[in-house]
């Protein structure tokens, strides 16, 4: 029981000193709830304002993708070098140790595969996301897909509503579509639609022309997917271009786990995303770590 006698008098009331109140560091999320901001702060580094997310959710549409045949052997050793992992609940529960203690960008929808139409998605129960202690709800949005645009926007809307209720931010993922063009006009429209529908962060692709128009017209942070495997230096250049043109990070998969040396690649990408390294510096870093790992 608390002792009522002999206590030191409270006297540090800071009279005249206004209570400190910090502005939230991620654009467009100042008015989000405490839970949403707290989870976003787990995913994004407050100092750089950026994130390096490691995506390995490919299996849910592509099956055992190269580099992901045995996630326990190839991905688990990489997790410590990432800021956040993006995966499905099946892989999370079966392969990722809970002791990894990394923020999770949770594939909160399940859908059709490369064998059929892609993007016919269904939502996973929000309580599953709560049970799995996730930091982001990732939802595929197929803007421009005549068959699935409406249903995937409904999925996004529903997820944002549930995310608001439980304090979990939503990541709108602009879809991988067989017939979708990845130019600034399309990506600008798709990212903006996701943001207008309430996503807290958007994942999309980089485009060579006018990408800064995409990031500028999007009121919340954008992270980029890496896409198909490129030579390592080209993938670093892609990350550099995206960051220089306003991306808040990367959510990369194949260009990391299919690299000659995945740990070295992840560390080199971090140099660009968090430390402002040039492509030459990052590539030197890649070569150095790769040789050390041999
Ligand atoms: C698919 C995804 C993937 O996670 C994404 O494409 C990232 O992987 P990669 O860098 O290999 O493209 O969101 O919807």
mmCIF file of C-alpha atoms in Angstrom, residues 2-273:
data_model
loop_
_atom_site.group_PDB
_atom_site.id
_atom_site.type_symbol
_atom_site.label_atom_id
_atom_site.label_comp_id
_atom_site.label_asym_id
_atom_site.label_seq_id
_atom_site.Cartn_x
_atom_site.Cartn_y
_atom_site.Cartn_z
ATOM 1 C CA UNK A 2 1.279 3.498 -0.893
ATOM 2 C CA UNK A 3 2.786 5.243 2.113
ATOM 3 C CA UNK A 4 1.138 8.571 2.884
ATOM 4 C CA UNK A 5 3.948 9.936 5.059
ATOM 5 C CA UNK A 6 7.551 10.923 4.379
ATOM 6 C CA UNK A 7 7.104 11.438 0.627
ATOM 7 C CA UNK A 8 9.177 14.031 -1.268
ATOM 8 C CA UNK A 9 7.006 17.028 -2.138
ATOM 9 C CA UNK A 10 6.182 17.286 -5.851
ATOM 10 C CA UNK A 11 7.546 20.626 -7.097
ATOM 11 C CA UNK A 12 8.700 20.294 -10.713
ATOM 12 C CA UNK A 13 5.518 21.530 -12.337
ATOM 13 C CA UNK A 14 7.268 23.468 -15.109
ATOM 14 C CA UNK A 15 5.027 26.457 -14.509
ATOM 15 C CA UNK A 16 5.233 28.786 -17.497
ATOM 16 C CA UNK A 17 6.705 26.075 -19.738
ATOM 17 C CA UNK A 18 4.191 24.966 -22.373
ATOM 18 C CA UNK A 19 3.697 21.210 -22.561
ATOM 19 C CA UNK A 20 5.862 19.769 -25.315
ATOM 20 C CA UNK A 21 3.888 18.719 -28.327
ATOM 21 C CA UNK A 22 5.625 17.266 -31.315
ATOM 22 C CA UNK A 23 4.404 17.309 -34.857
ATOM 23 C CA UNK A 24 4.076 13.874 -36.420
ATOM 24 C CA UNK A 25 6.918 13.186 -38.832
ATOM 25 C CA UNK A 26 5.018 11.464 -41.658
ATOM 26 C CA UNK A 27 3.090 13.558 -44.095
ATOM 27 C CA UNK A 28 -0.667 13.361 -44.130
ATOM 28 C CA UNK A 29 -0.930 11.493 -40.830
ATOM 29 C CA UNK A 30 -0.939 14.335 -38.328
ATOM 30 C CA UNK A 31 -4.648 13.828 -37.694
ATOM 31 C CA UNK A 32 -4.459 10.046 -37.336
ATOM 32 C CA UNK A 33 -5.162 8.384 -33.991
ATOM 33 C CA UNK A 34 -2.547 7.501 -31.370
ATOM 34 C CA UNK A 35 -2.522 3.801 -32.302
ATOM 35 C CA UNK A 36 -2.070 4.558 -35.992
ATOM 36 C CA UNK A 37 0.764 7.010 -35.358
ATOM 37 C CA UNK A 38 2.420 4.665 -32.908
ATOM 38 C CA UNK A 39 2.352 1.794 -35.395
ATOM 39 C CA UNK A 40 3.556 4.001 -38.254
ATOM 40 C CA UNK A 41 6.474 5.019 -36.030
ATOM 41 C CA UNK A 42 7.386 1.350 -35.688
ATOM 42 C CA UNK A 43 7.533 0.999 -39.468
ATOM 43 C CA UNK A 44 9.212 4.312 -40.386
ATOM 44 C CA UNK A 45 12.457 5.553 -38.894
ATOM 45 C CA UNK A 46 11.780 8.852 -37.197
ATOM 46 C CA UNK A 47 15.247 10.251 -37.928
ATOM 47 C CA UNK A 48 15.297 9.627 -41.683
ATOM 48 C CA UNK A 49 11.513 9.613 -42.098
ATOM 49 C CA UNK A 50 12.004 6.546 -44.298
ATOM 50 C CA UNK A 51 11.609 2.776 -44.213
ATOM 51 C CA UNK A 52 13.143 -0.322 -45.759
ATOM 52 C CA UNK A 53 10.429 -2.936 -45.853
ATOM 53 C CA UNK A 54 11.177 -6.486 -46.928
ATOM 54 C CA UNK A 55 8.346 -7.974 -49.020
ATOM 55 C CA UNK A 56 7.987 -11.729 -49.368
ATOM 56 C CA UNK A 57 4.251 -12.161 -49.859
ATOM 57 C CA UNK A 58 4.687 -13.231 -53.496
ATOM 58 C CA UNK A 59 3.706 -16.842 -52.825
ATOM 59 C CA UNK A 60 0.055 -16.013 -52.355
ATOM 60 C CA UNK A 61 -0.284 -15.185 -56.032
ATOM 61 C CA UNK A 62 2.804 -16.867 -57.532
ATOM 62 C CA UNK A 63 3.462 -20.008 -55.479
ATOM 63 C CA UNK A 64 7.049 -20.884 -54.497
ATOM 64 C CA UNK A 65 8.805 -17.962 -56.200
ATOM 65 C CA UNK A 66 12.567 -18.191 -56.721
ATOM 66 C CA UNK A 67 14.233 -17.231 -53.454
ATOM 67 C CA UNK A 68 11.108 -17.993 -51.433
ATOM 68 C CA UNK A 69 11.065 -21.775 -51.737
ATOM 69 C CA UNK A 70 12.287 -22.046 -48.139
ATOM 70 C CA UNK A 71 11.552 -18.793 -46.376
ATOM 71 C CA UNK A 72 13.011 -20.152 -43.142
ATOM 72 C CA UNK A 73 16.388 -20.520 -44.859
ATOM 73 C CA UNK A 74 16.453 -17.446 -47.091
ATOM 74 C CA UNK A 75 14.296 -14.763 -45.497
ATOM 75 C CA UNK A 76 14.579 -15.325 -41.753
ATOM 76 C CA UNK A 77 18.303 -14.410 -41.768
ATOM 77 C CA UNK A 78 17.425 -11.107 -43.518
ATOM 78 C CA UNK A 79 14.704 -9.955 -41.159
ATOM 79 C CA UNK A 80 17.024 -8.297 -38.653
ATOM 80 C CA UNK A 81 18.310 -5.923 -41.367
ATOM 81 C CA UNK A 82 14.847 -4.701 -42.381
ATOM 82 C CA UNK A 83 12.586 -2.122 -40.744
ATOM 83 C CA UNK A 84 9.393 -4.079 -41.401
ATOM 84 C CA UNK A 85 8.391 -7.364 -43.017
ATOM 85 C CA UNK A 86 5.522 -7.804 -45.463
ATOM 86 C CA UNK A 87 3.978 -11.256 -45.662
ATOM 87 C CA UNK A 88 0.840 -13.368 -45.475
ATOM 88 C CA UNK A 89 -0.632 -14.830 -42.316
ATOM 89 C CA UNK A 90 0.204 -18.354 -43.482
ATOM 90 C CA UNK A 91 3.917 -17.626 -43.691
ATOM 91 C CA UNK A 92 3.858 -15.534 -40.543
ATOM 92 C CA UNK A 93 2.341 -18.300 -38.472
ATOM 93 C CA UNK A 94 4.234 -21.197 -40.010
ATOM 94 C CA UNK A 95 7.731 -19.812 -40.566
ATOM 95 C CA UNK A 96 8.462 -16.426 -38.975
ATOM 96 C CA UNK A 97 9.506 -16.636 -35.330
ATOM 97 C CA UNK A 98 7.488 -14.305 -33.096
ATOM 98 C CA UNK A 99 10.801 -13.421 -31.457
ATOM 99 C CA UNK A 100 11.825 -11.667 -34.694
ATOM 100 C CA UNK A 101 10.030 -8.711 -33.168
ATOM 101 C CA UNK A 102 9.746 -6.696 -36.371
ATOM 102 C CA UNK A 103 6.762 -4.580 -37.390
ATOM 103 C CA UNK A 104 4.534 -6.535 -39.747
ATOM 104 C CA UNK A 105 2.925 -5.231 -42.908
ATOM 105 C CA UNK A 106 0.194 -7.801 -43.026
ATOM 106 C CA UNK A 107 -1.281 -9.040 -46.279
ATOM 107 C CA UNK A 108 -4.826 -8.414 -45.085
ATOM 108 C CA UNK A 109 -6.464 -9.790 -48.203
ATOM 109 C CA UNK A 110 -6.250 -13.078 -50.033
ATOM 110 C CA UNK A 111 -6.942 -13.451 -53.710
ATOM 111 C CA UNK A 112 -6.671 -15.091 -57.076
ATOM 112 C CA UNK A 113 -3.380 -16.141 -58.622
ATOM 113 C CA UNK A 114 -1.340 -15.625 -61.777
ATOM 114 C CA UNK A 115 -3.132 -18.658 -63.191
ATOM 115 C CA UNK A 116 -6.405 -16.746 -63.472
ATOM 116 C CA UNK A 117 -7.400 -13.111 -63.441
ATOM 117 C CA UNK A 118 -5.453 -11.784 -60.396
ATOM 118 C CA UNK A 119 -6.929 -9.258 -57.952
ATOM 119 C CA UNK A 120 -10.176 -11.017 -57.072
ATOM 120 C CA UNK A 121 -9.557 -10.381 -53.383
ATOM 121 C CA UNK A 122 -11.291 -11.244 -50.150
ATOM 122 C CA UNK A 123 -10.637 -9.656 -46.752
ATOM 123 C CA UNK A 124 -9.104 -11.440 -43.790
ATOM 124 C CA UNK A 125 -10.823 -10.977 -40.425
ATOM 125 C CA UNK A 126 -9.516 -7.873 -38.641
ATOM 126 C CA UNK A 127 -9.321 -9.870 -35.412
ATOM 127 C CA UNK A 128 -6.683 -12.041 -37.043
ATOM 128 C CA UNK A 129 -4.606 -8.918 -37.643
ATOM 129 C CA UNK A 130 -5.044 -7.891 -34.007
ATOM 130 C CA UNK A 131 -4.096 -11.390 -32.797
ATOM 131 C CA UNK A 132 -0.975 -11.330 -34.962
ATOM 132 C CA UNK A 133 0.029 -7.915 -33.572
ATOM 133 C CA UNK A 134 0.481 -6.308 -36.984
ATOM 134 C CA UNK A 135 1.552 -2.746 -37.724
ATOM 135 C CA UNK A 136 0.077 -2.211 -41.210
ATOM 136 C CA UNK A 137 -2.904 -3.676 -43.064
ATOM 137 C CA UNK A 138 -1.854 -4.147 -46.707
ATOM 138 C CA UNK A 139 -4.693 -4.179 -49.218
ATOM 139 C CA UNK A 140 -4.423 -4.653 -52.962
ATOM 140 C CA UNK A 141 -6.328 -2.063 -54.998
ATOM 141 C CA UNK A 142 -6.812 -2.773 -58.691
ATOM 142 C CA UNK A 143 -7.473 0.653 -60.136
ATOM 143 C CA UNK A 144 -8.410 0.435 -63.807
ATOM 144 C CA UNK A 145 -9.141 -3.278 -63.707
ATOM 145 C CA UNK A 146 -12.658 -3.562 -65.185
ATOM 146 C CA UNK A 147 -13.395 -6.737 -63.237
ATOM 147 C CA UNK A 148 -11.967 -5.903 -59.825
ATOM 148 C CA UNK A 149 -11.695 -2.146 -59.380
ATOM 149 C CA UNK A 150 -14.972 -1.829 -57.477
ATOM 150 C CA UNK A 151 -14.487 -4.799 -55.170
ATOM 151 C CA UNK A 152 -10.898 -3.878 -54.279
ATOM 152 C CA UNK A 153 -11.878 -0.278 -53.518
ATOM 153 C CA UNK A 154 -14.623 -1.650 -51.272
ATOM 154 C CA UNK A 155 -11.960 -3.802 -49.574
ATOM 155 C CA UNK A 156 -9.797 -0.739 -49.034
ATOM 156 C CA UNK A 157 -12.689 1.289 -47.642
ATOM 157 C CA UNK A 158 -13.713 -1.477 -45.266
ATOM 158 C CA UNK A 159 -10.124 -1.943 -44.100
ATOM 159 C CA UNK A 160 -9.635 1.761 -43.466
ATOM 160 C CA UNK A 161 -12.835 1.735 -41.375
ATOM 161 C CA UNK A 162 -11.628 -1.257 -39.350
ATOM 162 C CA UNK A 163 -8.128 0.186 -39.089
ATOM 163 C CA UNK A 164 -9.620 3.379 -37.669
ATOM 164 C CA UNK A 165 -11.539 1.327 -35.119
ATOM 165 C CA UNK A 166 -8.516 -0.665 -33.959
ATOM 166 C CA UNK A 167 -5.771 1.934 -34.479
ATOM 167 C CA UNK A 168 -3.982 0.045 -37.262
ATOM 168 C CA UNK A 169 -2.843 1.976 -40.356
ATOM 169 C CA UNK A 170 -3.728 0.821 -43.873
ATOM 170 C CA UNK A 171 -1.250 0.351 -46.703
ATOM 171 C CA UNK A 172 -2.968 0.709 -50.085
ATOM 172 C CA UNK A 173 -1.093 -1.453 -52.585
ATOM 173 C CA UNK A 174 -1.632 -0.477 -56.208
ATOM 174 C CA UNK A 175 -2.191 -3.754 -57.979
ATOM 175 C CA UNK A 176 0.016 -5.891 -60.071
ATOM 176 C CA UNK A 177 -2.151 -6.115 -63.181
ATOM 177 C CA UNK A 178 -1.470 -7.856 -66.439
ATOM 178 C CA UNK A 179 -2.735 -4.907 -68.489
ATOM 179 C CA UNK A 180 -1.970 -1.974 -66.206
ATOM 180 C CA UNK A 181 0.511 0.611 -67.505
ATOM 181 C CA UNK A 182 3.054 1.828 -65.018
ATOM 182 C CA UNK A 183 3.384 5.460 -66.091
ATOM 183 C CA UNK A 184 3.058 8.600 -63.978
ATOM 184 C CA UNK A 185 -0.455 9.242 -65.206
ATOM 185 C CA UNK A 186 -1.707 5.834 -64.083
ATOM 186 C CA UNK A 187 0.375 5.665 -60.900
ATOM 187 C CA UNK A 188 -0.619 9.217 -59.986
ATOM 188 C CA UNK A 189 -4.273 8.332 -60.339
ATOM 189 C CA UNK A 190 -4.011 4.980 -58.529
ATOM 190 C CA UNK A 191 -2.026 6.330 -55.561
ATOM 191 C CA UNK A 192 -4.259 9.356 -55.205
ATOM 192 C CA UNK A 193 -7.398 7.196 -55.260
ATOM 193 C CA UNK A 194 -5.954 5.016 -52.472
ATOM 194 C CA UNK A 195 -5.098 8.101 -50.405
ATOM 195 C CA UNK A 196 -8.501 9.708 -51.005
ATOM 196 C CA UNK A 197 -10.117 6.509 -49.782
ATOM 197 C CA UNK A 198 -8.187 6.794 -46.532
ATOM 198 C CA UNK A 199 -4.993 4.711 -46.863
ATOM 199 C CA UNK A 200 -2.289 5.978 -44.496
ATOM 200 C CA UNK A 201 0.594 4.862 -46.732
ATOM 201 C CA UNK A 202 0.660 3.755 -50.377
ATOM 202 C CA UNK A 203 2.790 1.138 -52.045
ATOM 203 C CA UNK A 204 3.298 1.536 -55.765
ATOM 204 C CA UNK A 205 5.871 1.237 -58.532
ATOM 205 C CA UNK A 206 8.515 3.701 -59.598
ATOM 206 C CA UNK A 207 8.281 5.141 -63.111
ATOM 207 C CA UNK A 208 11.129 6.724 -65.036
ATOM 208 C CA UNK A 209 9.279 9.874 -66.001
ATOM 209 C CA UNK A 210 7.605 12.375 -63.682
ATOM 210 C CA UNK A 211 7.613 10.145 -60.602
ATOM 211 C CA UNK A 212 7.952 13.299 -58.487
ATOM 212 C CA UNK A 213 4.478 14.276 -59.726
ATOM 213 C CA UNK A 214 3.161 10.992 -58.314
ATOM 214 C CA UNK A 215 4.719 11.578 -54.871
ATOM 215 C CA UNK A 216 3.765 15.248 -54.791
ATOM 216 C CA UNK A 217 0.124 14.656 -55.633
ATOM 217 C CA UNK A 218 -0.185 11.931 -53.022
ATOM 218 C CA UNK A 219 -0.977 13.414 -49.595
ATOM 219 C CA UNK A 220 0.445 10.438 -47.651
ATOM 220 C CA UNK A 221 3.831 8.667 -47.877
ATOM 221 C CA UNK A 222 4.627 6.403 -50.828
ATOM 222 C CA UNK A 223 6.891 3.359 -50.677
ATOM 223 C CA UNK A 224 7.960 1.605 -53.846
ATOM 224 C CA UNK A 225 7.996 -2.056 -54.803
ATOM 225 C CA UNK A 226 11.130 -3.236 -56.554
ATOM 226 C CA UNK A 227 9.487 -5.269 -59.318
ATOM 227 C CA UNK A 228 11.285 -7.926 -61.332
ATOM 228 C CA UNK A 229 14.927 -8.680 -60.529
ATOM 229 C CA UNK A 230 17.389 -6.171 -61.967
ATOM 230 C CA UNK A 231 21.189 -6.157 -61.856
ATOM 231 C CA UNK A 232 22.106 -5.007 -58.329
ATOM 232 C CA UNK A 233 23.442 -1.605 -59.368
ATOM 233 C CA UNK A 234 20.279 -0.871 -61.375
ATOM 234 C CA UNK A 235 18.098 -1.806 -58.411
ATOM 235 C CA UNK A 236 20.085 0.587 -56.208
ATOM 236 C CA UNK A 237 19.636 3.286 -58.852
ATOM 237 C CA UNK A 238 15.885 2.628 -58.809
ATOM 238 C CA UNK A 239 15.783 3.056 -55.037
ATOM 239 C CA UNK A 240 17.894 6.215 -55.244
ATOM 240 C CA UNK A 241 15.707 7.768 -57.955
ATOM 241 C CA UNK A 242 12.554 7.011 -55.988
ATOM 242 C CA UNK A 243 13.900 8.497 -52.735
ATOM 243 C CA UNK A 244 15.275 11.575 -54.509
ATOM 244 C CA UNK A 245 11.850 12.085 -56.072
ATOM 245 C CA UNK A 246 9.934 11.943 -52.820
ATOM 246 C CA UNK A 247 9.337 8.289 -51.939
ATOM 247 C CA UNK A 248 9.393 7.604 -48.202
ATOM 248 C CA UNK A 249 11.016 4.219 -48.623
ATOM 249 C CA UNK A 250 10.990 0.900 -50.371
ATOM 250 C CA UNK A 251 9.005 -2.279 -49.895
ATOM 251 C CA UNK A 252 11.272 -4.540 -51.941
ATOM 252 C CA UNK A 253 11.218 -8.232 -52.526
ATOM 253 C CA UNK A 254 12.866 -9.872 -55.516
ATOM 254 C CA UNK A 255 15.632 -7.311 -55.883
ATOM 255 C CA UNK A 256 16.692 -8.219 -52.372
ATOM 256 C CA UNK A 257 16.065 -11.913 -51.913
ATOM 257 C CA UNK A 258 17.095 -12.827 -55.481
ATOM 258 C CA UNK A 259 20.310 -10.761 -55.292
ATOM 259 C CA UNK A 260 23.680 -12.554 -55.346
ATOM 260 C CA UNK A 261 24.072 -11.542 -51.718
ATOM 261 C CA UNK A 262 20.696 -10.656 -50.160
ATOM 262 C CA UNK A 263 22.098 -9.354 -46.853
ATOM 263 C CA UNK A 264 24.595 -7.120 -48.695
ATOM 264 C CA UNK A 265 21.786 -5.832 -50.925
ATOM 265 C CA UNK A 266 19.533 -5.033 -48.001
ATOM 266 C CA UNK A 267 22.349 -3.162 -46.261
ATOM 267 C CA UNK A 268 23.182 -1.247 -49.460
ATOM 268 C CA UNK A 269 19.531 -0.251 -49.945
ATOM 269 C CA UNK A 270 19.505 0.966 -46.325
ATOM 270 C CA UNK A 271 22.465 3.236 -47.108
ATOM 271 C CA UNK A 272 20.401 4.942 -49.805
ATOM 272 C CA UNK A 273 17.099 5.063 -47.976
#
